[in-house]
Amino acid sequence: MDRDPDSSSSRATGDVQQPDPVLLEGYAQGCTPPNLQSWPVGPPRVPALQPGQKPNFIVILVDDQGYDDIGLHHPRGPDGVSSAGAQTPNLDKLMKGGMSFSNFYASPLCAISRAALLTGRDAVRTGNLFNGFGYDSFSLKEATMGDVMQQAGYVTAHYGKWHNGRAQGYEPWNRGFNDSWLPDDYVHVDNLMRHNGKYAPTKGLMEQALLNRMIGFMQEREADGTPFLTYYAPFAIHRRPPSKGGAPSDMDSAYFSPSPYLQLIQEKVPAAEPWNARLWAMLMYFDEILGQLADYVDQSPQLRGNTYILIAGDNGPALPSKVDNNALNRLRRMPSGMIGDKNSFIDDASIRSSGTEGSLRNHLTVWGPGVPSGAVSGVLLTLSDILPTLAELANATDTKHMPWSGQSFANLLAPTAEPTPQQQSRFLFTFVASGAEGQCPQVDRLMTELLPDLDAEREVMRPQPLLAYRDPTGRSIMKNCIVGRFKDFKWYGSTDKVFRLANGSHIELPCNEVTGEALGRLNLLFNQAARQWWDSVVAEPDSFTKPVYYIGQSGSLASNVEANGAIALTRGDINMTSTVVFSGLGYVCYAVNIVTRGMYSITAMYNSRFRGPRPQFILAVGEWKDIVAGTAPSLTNTLGHKGGPSGSRLGTMFLEKSNGTRTERSSRSRMCRMEAASDAPSCLMLPHAALKLPYLARQRSSGSRASRI
C-alpha cells in the first residue's frame, strides 16, 4: 500500500490542535487564500517550433509532492526574497520560464495517477482503481505513453518508480519503453536496479544515478537525431515506509534527507518543525537533480530549442500526524489552507470523502519552445490530459490507443492563448476509493470480500448491482466515491455538498460552501453529469478487472502470481487483502495465460494458522468448465505444521499453451484455482514461489520450459 504509515485514514476537520490566535502574514486564513509573491509574464524563452518539427519530451511525475511543496507557493521569509518554507529554486526557475496551471488535478493515490498519466484515460476505466488489492496495474489492451510515442517514431525511456504492475508483461520494458531503469523501492543509496528486466547494480545516490542514465540516453539521441520521450518518476519525495517493527514516528529514517540539505533547511528563519525540515531537505535534494536535468537541456544546442519539460505531482502530500494535528505546522507545510492530504478521509458533515483539494489538487508546469515565460492558467486540467497534449505537439495523430478521457491543452501553450468552449465547460470527475467505510463501504468490500460478479464468459458482468451509481431504492452506492469539478465549483457525491473555489481560494470550509437555491441547481447538474460519466466507466471492457498473469512469457524461466490478483472467490469464506485468507471451504481464481507449453514446477508461499487436522489445497489449471468438472490438471497438497510464512512445492504439472493471441480476453480461457479441502481456518498467500533449480536443469535438457506460478 502506498499510504503514509503515520497518517490517519480518517480525519475530522475539527480535530487538529489550534495555534495561538495570531495571524501568520502571507498564509491562508479561513477562506482567504495566501498572499504570495507574483512574477511577470514575458515572451517565450525560446521560439515556437517550425511546422513539421518533432519536439522531444521529458515528463516528470514527482512522488507525493503536493501543490504547496513548491517555493513559489510559500510566503516570503524575513529577507523578503527566499521562501519561508519549501526551497525549490530550480522548479521556481522552470515555472518563471514556462507556464504553470493552478487548477490541475491528480488522483488521491500513486498508482491511479500513474495509470491516468500513462494511458490518457480515467484510471478506473483501465482496471486501475487503488494502490493494492490487485488493482494497481492496468489492462494490457491499453496503449501507454511509450506505445503511442513509439508509433510516432520516438525512442522512449523510463527511469524510476513504476507501481503499475509487478508481474510479467506489466513492467515498463513490456509496456512501450525502449529503455527502462527500475530501482528497488526506497533504496536511496547503491540501488540494485533492473535495466530492461535484468539486474544492474548502481553506486551512489539513486536519483543521481537515474539522472546520469537519462543524460546518457539524451546524448545518444543527440548523436542519432531521433526524437525522444523520457518518463522520469523519482521516488522523492515519498516518505520511506518503516521496516517491519520499525517506528513510523522515526523522523531520521522516514525521509531520505542528505545532511547538507537538512543543515541548510535547519538554518532557515523561521525555524522549521523537525518533520517539515526533513521533508523540505529531501525536496531540496530532488530539486537539485531537477536543476541538473534542466541545465543540461538548456545548454545543449540540439535540445534547447525543441525539448519540452513537463513536471507534475502524483497526489497530495502525505502529512505525518505530528504535522497534521498541529495547525501551525500544517499551515507552514500547506500555506494554501487546503483541507486534507493524500487519500485522507475527512469525516466532516460537508465532505465525508478522501477527495479533498489537499488530496487531489496539484501542480503542473510546462517549459519549452513557444511557451510564454511566467504564465499562469486557471483552466481545469488533469493528468490524463498530458498524453493527448504530447501527441498533438508531436503530430502523433495516426496512432492506435483506447479512447482518451483527457483533452489536449496544446492550444494553451502559446502567448495570448484562450481556452476552447469545451475546456471552459468541462466536467471533471474523480473516483476516490479510500477504503474508509464512512465514505463508500461497498468499495472496501468489493476489493476484499466480494469482487465483481462474473458472467458466463468469466468477464466482469456489466451492469451489476455492485457497481451501480445508486441502487433501485435510490440509496447511493458508487456515487459516494465520486467528486467533481465544474468551472469554479467542487461537488462531493458522498454529501451532495458544493463549494465555490474562486479567487485562488481552494479552501473547503463553510465560508466557501454553496447554499440555498444555487445548491439545488448545481446538485442536479452534477448528479446528471456524474451518473452519465459513471455509467460510461462501468461500460468500459476493462474497468474493475484484475491482471492476467503470463506464465513462461518470452521463454522466461520464472513467473509469479500475486495473491491479491484473484478475479473470483468464495464469498463469506475468503478474504483478500495482500494475502488470501481462507476461513473455511472455498476457492479463489486467477486469470492466467500460458505462453510457453511445458513442464512447470509449482511452489506456493503460505502462512498457516490452523489448529487440528492439516488442511489440503488443490490447485487446478485449465478452462473454467474443466475446473468445475474436475477434469483440469490439478495438484493436491497438505500444508505443513510449521507456523509463520512457509513455502510448499506443490509438485509439477505439464501445461499446454493458451489458445488465442496475447490479449486479456483470450487469456481468460485459463483459470488457476486454489481450493481449501478442510474447514479448518487457515491462511494462504500466493505472491511468489521458489524455483527448483535441479528440476529446471532436467527440463532444459528435454527442450521444455520450467517456470513458477
XYZ file of C-alpha atoms in Angstrom, residues 197-668:
472
model
C 14.403 -6.631 -16.706
C 17.979 -7.589 -15.831
C 19.556 -6.679 -12.508
C 22.195 -3.950 -12.655
C 23.897 -2.566 -9.529
C 24.363 1.200 -9.261
C 26.520 3.280 -6.937
C 25.773 6.477 -5.101
C 22.500 8.377 -4.722
C 19.557 6.795 -6.512
C 18.178 9.936 -8.179
C 21.666 10.977 -9.300
C 22.239 7.522 -10.778
C 18.956 7.800 -12.678
C 19.849 11.295 -13.892
C 23.229 10.100 -15.180
C 21.492 7.435 -17.237
C 18.916 9.934 -18.524
C 21.680 12.210 -19.714
C 23.404 9.263 -21.387
C 20.152 8.428 -23.172
C 19.759 12.041 -24.353
C 23.362 12.101 -25.594
C 22.621 9.053 -27.730
C 19.571 10.792 -29.190
C 21.593 13.918 -29.887
C 24.050 11.709 -31.788
C 21.471 9.833 -33.879
C 18.971 12.712 -34.240
C 15.981 10.629 -33.158
C 13.176 12.388 -31.219
C 12.689 11.007 -27.729
C 10.244 10.735 -24.845
C 11.647 10.352 -21.334
C 9.355 9.457 -18.428
C 11.107 10.192 -15.119
C 9.319 9.116 -11.923
C 11.543 9.882 -8.910
C 10.928 8.191 -5.574
C 11.420 11.605 -3.997
C 9.711 12.972 -2.033
C 7.755 9.930 -0.858
C 8.261 9.037 2.753
C 10.204 5.811 3.248
C 7.952 3.067 4.684
C 9.206 1.767 8.048
C 10.819 -1.658 8.145
C 8.987 -4.421 9.945
C 8.884 -3.483 13.588
C 10.189 -0.012 12.795
C 8.651 3.036 14.391
C 6.638 5.161 11.926
C 7.492 8.210 14.041
C 11.241 7.824 13.471
C 11.984 11.095 11.691
C 15.550 10.219 10.764
C 14.521 7.133 8.784
C 11.235 8.460 7.401
C 12.700 10.833 4.818
C 15.951 10.471 2.925
C 17.408 13.848 3.836
C 21.136 14.062 2.971
C 22.862 16.078 5.689
C 23.973 19.064 3.569
C 20.373 19.787 2.598
C 18.992 19.193 6.080
C 21.542 21.568 7.552
C 20.580 24.273 5.052
C 16.900 23.881 5.925
C 17.570 23.935 9.660
C 19.458 27.212 9.279
C 16.450 28.941 7.706
C 14.467 31.523 9.676
C 11.836 30.980 10.934
C 12.916 27.525 12.073
C 11.100 24.564 10.559
C 9.305 21.939 12.608
C 11.504 18.771 12.545
C 9.180 16.679 10.345
C 8.755 19.521 7.851
C 12.510 20.123 7.906
C 13.281 16.565 6.822
C 10.682 16.661 4.074
C 11.939 20.008 2.781
C 15.527 18.681 2.824
C 14.512 15.740 0.643
C 12.637 18.133 -1.626
C 15.730 20.319 -1.879
C 17.804 17.250 -2.816
C 15.378 16.382 -5.621
C 15.231 19.995 -6.776
C 18.996 19.953 -7.328
C 18.608 16.855 -9.553
C 15.879 18.684 -11.463
C 18.191 21.653 -11.895
C 20.946 19.477 -13.369
C 18.468 17.999 -15.847
C 17.078 21.387 -16.908
C 20.577 22.858 -17.213
C 21.688 20.005 -19.479
C 18.741 20.620 -21.799
C 19.163 24.393 -21.716
C 22.876 24.222 -22.507
C 22.544 21.721 -25.362
C 22.407 23.419 -28.797
C 20.417 20.476 -30.128
C 17.896 20.171 -27.277
C 17.347 23.723 -26.037
C 15.009 24.835 -28.797
C 12.938 21.682 -29.251
C 12.533 19.983 -25.862
C 9.546 20.258 -23.545
C 9.833 19.543 -19.827
C 6.548 18.793 -18.057
C 6.592 18.317 -14.280
C 3.667 17.436 -12.005
C 2.900 15.722 -8.700
C 1.049 12.416 -8.449
C -1.232 13.269 -5.498
C -1.458 15.483 -2.469
C 1.200 15.449 0.250
C 1.331 12.712 2.894
C 1.355 14.563 6.215
C 2.772 12.904 9.330
C 0.327 13.106 12.224
C 2.627 15.455 14.166
C 2.274 17.937 11.319
C -1.370 17.325 10.513
C -2.552 17.603 14.115
C -0.833 20.931 14.745
C -2.477 23.766 12.838
C 0.679 25.911 12.798
C 2.908 23.126 11.488
C 0.261 22.165 8.944
C -0.063 25.735 7.673
C 3.717 26.031 7.398
C 3.634 22.925 5.160
C 0.447 23.875 3.273
C 0.119 27.688 3.107
C -2.811 27.318 0.693
C -5.005 26.261 3.622
C -6.439 23.335 1.647
C -8.244 20.644 3.630
C -6.941 17.068 3.782
C -3.898 15.398 2.273
C -3.040 12.237 0.340
C -6.103 9.958 0.364
C -7.123 11.044 3.872
C -10.807 10.532 4.605
C -12.294 13.719 6.058
C -15.113 12.802 8.407
C -16.923 16.117 8.113
C -20.645 16.683 7.583
C -19.935 18.638 4.398
C -17.291 16.348 2.905
C -17.105 12.728 4.171
C -14.645 11.882 1.433
C -10.983 11.460 0.586
C -11.308 13.668 -2.484
C -10.420 16.982 -0.872
C -8.405 19.691 -2.568
C -5.446 18.737 -0.378
C -5.683 15.228 -1.808
C -6.337 15.967 -5.486
C -5.208 19.465 -6.447
C -1.633 19.503 -7.651
C 0.870 21.409 -9.742
C 1.754 21.230 -13.429
C 4.491 23.230 -15.125
C 5.345 23.139 -18.850
C 8.673 24.566 -20.039
C 9.599 24.526 -23.724
C 9.506 26.075 -27.193
C 6.884 28.768 -27.706
C 5.655 28.582 -24.096
C 5.268 32.072 -22.559
C 7.538 32.749 -19.598
C 5.833 33.045 -16.229
C 2.299 32.486 -17.495
C -0.280 31.015 -15.111
C -3.508 29.442 -16.375
C -6.601 28.616 -14.347
C -8.064 26.232 -16.944
C -9.233 22.962 -15.377
C -6.781 20.173 -16.278
C -5.919 16.667 -15.098
C -3.183 14.057 -15.503
C -4.998 12.260 -18.316
C -4.674 15.447 -20.422
C -0.891 15.145 -20.700
C -0.695 12.255 -23.201
C -3.186 13.806 -25.682
C -1.163 17.037 -25.411
C 2.120 15.284 -26.201
C 0.508 13.541 -29.153
C -0.757 16.833 -30.586
C 2.564 18.600 -30.104
C 4.327 15.668 -31.805
C 1.718 15.456 -34.571
C 1.207 11.842 -33.481
C -2.354 11.716 -34.752
C -2.246 8.382 -36.587
C -1.734 6.168 -33.536
C -3.718 3.311 -32.032
C -4.995 3.548 -28.476
C -8.171 3.286 -26.418
C -10.357 6.436 -26.497
C -8.692 9.068 -24.360
C -10.553 10.646 -21.448
C -8.106 13.517 -21.414
C -8.155 16.615 -23.595
C -5.127 18.181 -25.222
C -4.148 21.580 -23.822
C -1.549 22.248 -26.541
C -3.657 25.245 -27.569
C -2.915 26.916 -24.225
C 0.878 26.761 -24.575
C 1.194 29.973 -26.553
C 1.095 33.703 -25.775
C -2.411 35.208 -25.636
C -3.933 31.698 -25.895
C -7.605 31.313 -24.986
C -9.339 28.137 -23.762
C -11.806 26.429 -26.058
C -15.523 26.300 -25.161
C -15.025 22.597 -24.400
C -12.261 23.398 -21.910
C -14.351 26.140 -20.287
C -17.456 23.968 -19.805
C -15.713 20.757 -18.788
C -16.883 18.444 -16.015
C -14.030 16.606 -14.320
C -14.852 13.576 -12.150
C -12.524 11.523 -9.984
C -13.136 8.118 -8.390
C -11.659 8.400 -4.889
C -11.950 4.998 -3.223
C -10.158 5.468 0.086
C -11.049 2.217 1.792
C -12.754 4.262 4.525
C -16.094 2.715 5.373
C -17.582 6.112 6.137
C -17.241 7.114 2.503
C -18.075 4.128 0.308
C -18.070 0.844 2.244
C -19.164 -1.017 -0.881
C -15.765 -0.455 -2.482
C -13.863 -1.752 0.544
C -15.946 -4.937 0.481
C -15.762 -5.111 -3.298
C -11.980 -5.307 -3.092
C -11.580 -7.663 -0.143
C -14.681 -9.822 0.270
C -16.910 -9.704 -2.797
C -15.130 -8.998 -6.108
C -17.325 -8.082 -9.087
C -19.749 -10.689 -10.402
C -18.517 -12.540 -13.493
C -20.643 -13.513 -16.469
C -20.656 -16.859 -18.305
C -17.501 -15.865 -20.188
C -15.715 -15.123 -16.882
C -15.713 -11.395 -17.646
C -16.836 -8.692 -15.210
C -20.616 -8.526 -15.575
C -21.974 -5.215 -16.868
C -24.114 -3.771 -15.476
C -24.328 -5.247 -11.982
C -25.645 -4.053 -8.599
C -22.163 -3.939 -7.046
C -21.140 -1.181 -9.476
C -24.385 0.820 -9.528
C -24.356 4.604 -9.134
C -27.466 4.148 -6.948
C -29.359 1.006 -6.002
C -33.057 0.527 -7.008
C -34.209 2.200 -3.785
C -32.209 5.336 -4.579
C -29.517 4.667 -1.977
C -26.080 5.900 -3.066
C -23.605 3.158 -3.965
C -20.679 4.249 -6.147
C -21.925 7.848 -6.077
C -20.290 8.170 -2.651
C -16.860 7.568 -4.203
C -17.050 10.358 -6.785
C -16.047 14.007 -6.551
C -16.438 16.523 -9.360
C -15.251 19.900 -10.606
C -17.092 22.254 -12.991
C -15.925 25.812 -13.535
C -15.458 27.275 -10.032
C -17.458 24.555 -8.278
C -16.416 21.409 -6.372
C -19.023 18.704 -5.636
C -18.965 15.736 -3.264
C -21.078 12.742 -4.236
C -20.900 11.498 -0.642
C -22.813 14.504 0.746
C -24.080 16.462 -2.307
C -22.292 19.485 -0.861
C -20.827 22.072 -3.255
C -18.041 24.571 -2.637
C -17.181 27.608 -4.742
C -13.425 27.747 -5.283
C -12.787 31.212 -6.684
C -10.162 33.963 -6.491
C -7.424 31.497 -5.617
C -9.275 30.030 -2.625
C -9.381 26.220 -2.699
C -10.429 26.000 0.935
C -13.404 23.726 1.641
C -14.843 25.438 4.699
C -18.408 26.694 5.338
C -17.426 30.196 4.174
C -16.987 28.791 0.629
C -19.996 26.449 0.736
C -22.852 26.965 -1.728
C -26.325 27.043 -0.155
C -29.941 27.695 -0.997
C -31.398 27.584 -4.491
C -27.966 27.639 -6.137
C -27.024 24.432 -4.305
C -30.119 22.659 -5.637
C -29.392 23.661 -9.232
C -25.742 22.666 -9.016
C -26.574 19.358 -7.338
C -28.927 18.439 -10.157
C -26.315 19.411 -12.729
C -23.501 17.465 -11.054
C -25.604 14.354 -10.420
C -26.754 14.153 -14.026
C -23.221 14.535 -15.346
C -21.701 12.217 -12.733
C -24.187 9.449 -13.401
C -23.552 9.674 -17.138
C -19.799 9.562 -16.510
C -20.064 6.604 -14.139
C -22.268 4.603 -16.497
C -19.659 5.109 -19.214
C -16.921 3.907 -16.817
C -18.794 0.719 -15.925
C -19.470 0.029 -19.612
C -15.734 0.015 -20.362
C -14.466 -3.518 -21.107
C -11.684 -3.410 -18.502
C -12.956 -1.329 -15.593
C -12.797 -3.287 -12.322
C -10.783 -6.093 -13.937
C -7.772 -7.820 -12.409
C -4.466 -8.674 -14.122
C -3.908 -11.659 -16.363
C -0.744 -13.472 -15.272
C 1.613 -14.594 -18.010
C 3.395 -17.892 -17.499
C 6.578 -18.507 -19.478
C 6.469 -15.206 -21.361
C 9.374 -14.842 -23.813
C 10.660 -18.180 -22.586
C 11.141 -16.820 -19.077
C 12.138 -19.446 -16.536
C 10.247 -17.863 -13.641
C 6.742 -16.412 -13.303
C 4.665 -15.237 -10.376
C 1.006 -14.923 -9.465
C 0.190 -12.331 -6.798
C -2.295 -13.327 -4.159
C -4.407 -10.190 -4.432
C -4.853 -10.569 -8.189
C -7.758 -13.019 -7.859
C -10.698 -12.465 -10.207
C -13.195 -14.549 -8.209
C -13.526 -16.060 -4.740
C -15.986 -17.798 -2.482
C -17.866 -15.044 -0.689
C -18.119 -15.437 3.040
C -15.235 -17.887 3.393
C -12.446 -15.925 1.711
C -10.972 -12.511 2.497
C -8.364 -10.944 0.278
C -6.006 -8.064 1.066
C -2.334 -8.557 0.210
C -2.913 -12.221 1.017
C -5.739 -14.696 0.564
C -7.285 -15.805 3.852
C -9.375 -18.976 3.972
C -11.776 -19.133 6.920
C -13.483 -22.264 5.624
C -14.093 -24.233 2.443
C -13.718 -22.120 -0.661
C -11.759 -21.186 -3.744
C -10.032 -18.277 -5.427
C -9.491 -17.952 -9.178
C -6.762 -16.216 -11.201
C -6.694 -15.469 -14.904
C -3.509 -16.828 -16.464
C -2.060 -17.094 -19.940
C 0.315 -19.988 -20.594
C 2.683 -18.547 -23.182
C 5.178 -21.436 -23.233
C 3.986 -25.054 -23.097
C 5.989 -27.414 -20.966
C 6.534 -28.891 -17.541
C 6.259 -26.448 -14.646
C 7.480 -26.691 -11.082
C 4.852 -25.029 -8.883
C 5.506 -23.629 -5.436
C 3.170 -21.692 -3.140
C 4.124 -19.320 -0.342
C 1.694 -19.506 2.552
C 1.184 -18.723 6.213
C -0.708 -21.388 8.147
C -2.578 -20.542 11.321
C -4.684 -23.662 11.623
C -5.303 -25.940 14.601
C -6.226 -29.551 14.328
C -6.088 -31.609 11.127
C -3.852 -30.183 8.431
C -5.897 -28.625 5.604
C -5.409 -29.579 1.980
C -5.227 -27.286 -1.025
C -5.993 -28.183 -4.591
C -4.507 -26.208 -7.464
C -6.120 -26.701 -10.864
C -5.206 -25.043 -14.150
C -7.462 -25.104 -17.193
C -10.660 -23.761 -18.620
C -13.289 -22.911 -16.025
C -15.701 -25.607 -17.196
C -12.972 -28.234 -16.815
C -12.005 -26.973 -13.369
C -15.650 -27.193 -12.252
C -15.959 -30.673 -13.753
C -12.760 -31.807 -12.037
C -11.083 -32.750 -15.313
C -8.477 -29.965 -15.414
C -4.876 -30.770 -14.493
C -4.512 -30.358 -10.731
C -2.236 -30.841 -7.754
C -3.227 -31.614 -4.160
C -1.078 -30.545 -1.243
C -1.306 -30.903 2.524
C 0.051 -27.935 4.435
C 2.825 -28.481 6.933
C 2.625 -27.755 10.653
C 5.254 -25.023 10.577
C 3.828 -21.692 11.679
C 4.602 -18.402 10.003
C 5.459 -17.813 6.343
C 6.369 -21.002 4.530
C 6.898 -22.300 1.041
C 5.490 -25.526 -0.264
C 6.421 -27.182 -3.537
C 3.068 -28.403 -4.759
C 4.554 -30.559 -7.485
C 4.969 -30.480 -11.250
C 2.398 -30.002 -13.972
C 2.551 -30.082 -17.775
C 0.704 -27.061 -19.167
C -0.371 -26.541 -22.750
C -0.080 -23.137 -24.375
C -3.200 -20.989 -24.070
C -5.306 -20.553 -27.179
C -5.641 -17.178 -28.876
C -3.389 -14.137 -29.017
C -1.662 -12.323 -26.189
C -4.712 -10.379 -25.037
C -6.568 -10.265 -21.767
C -9.737 -11.633 -23.263
C -8.235 -14.766 -24.762
C -6.043 -15.374 -21.757
C -9.093 -15.728 -19.555
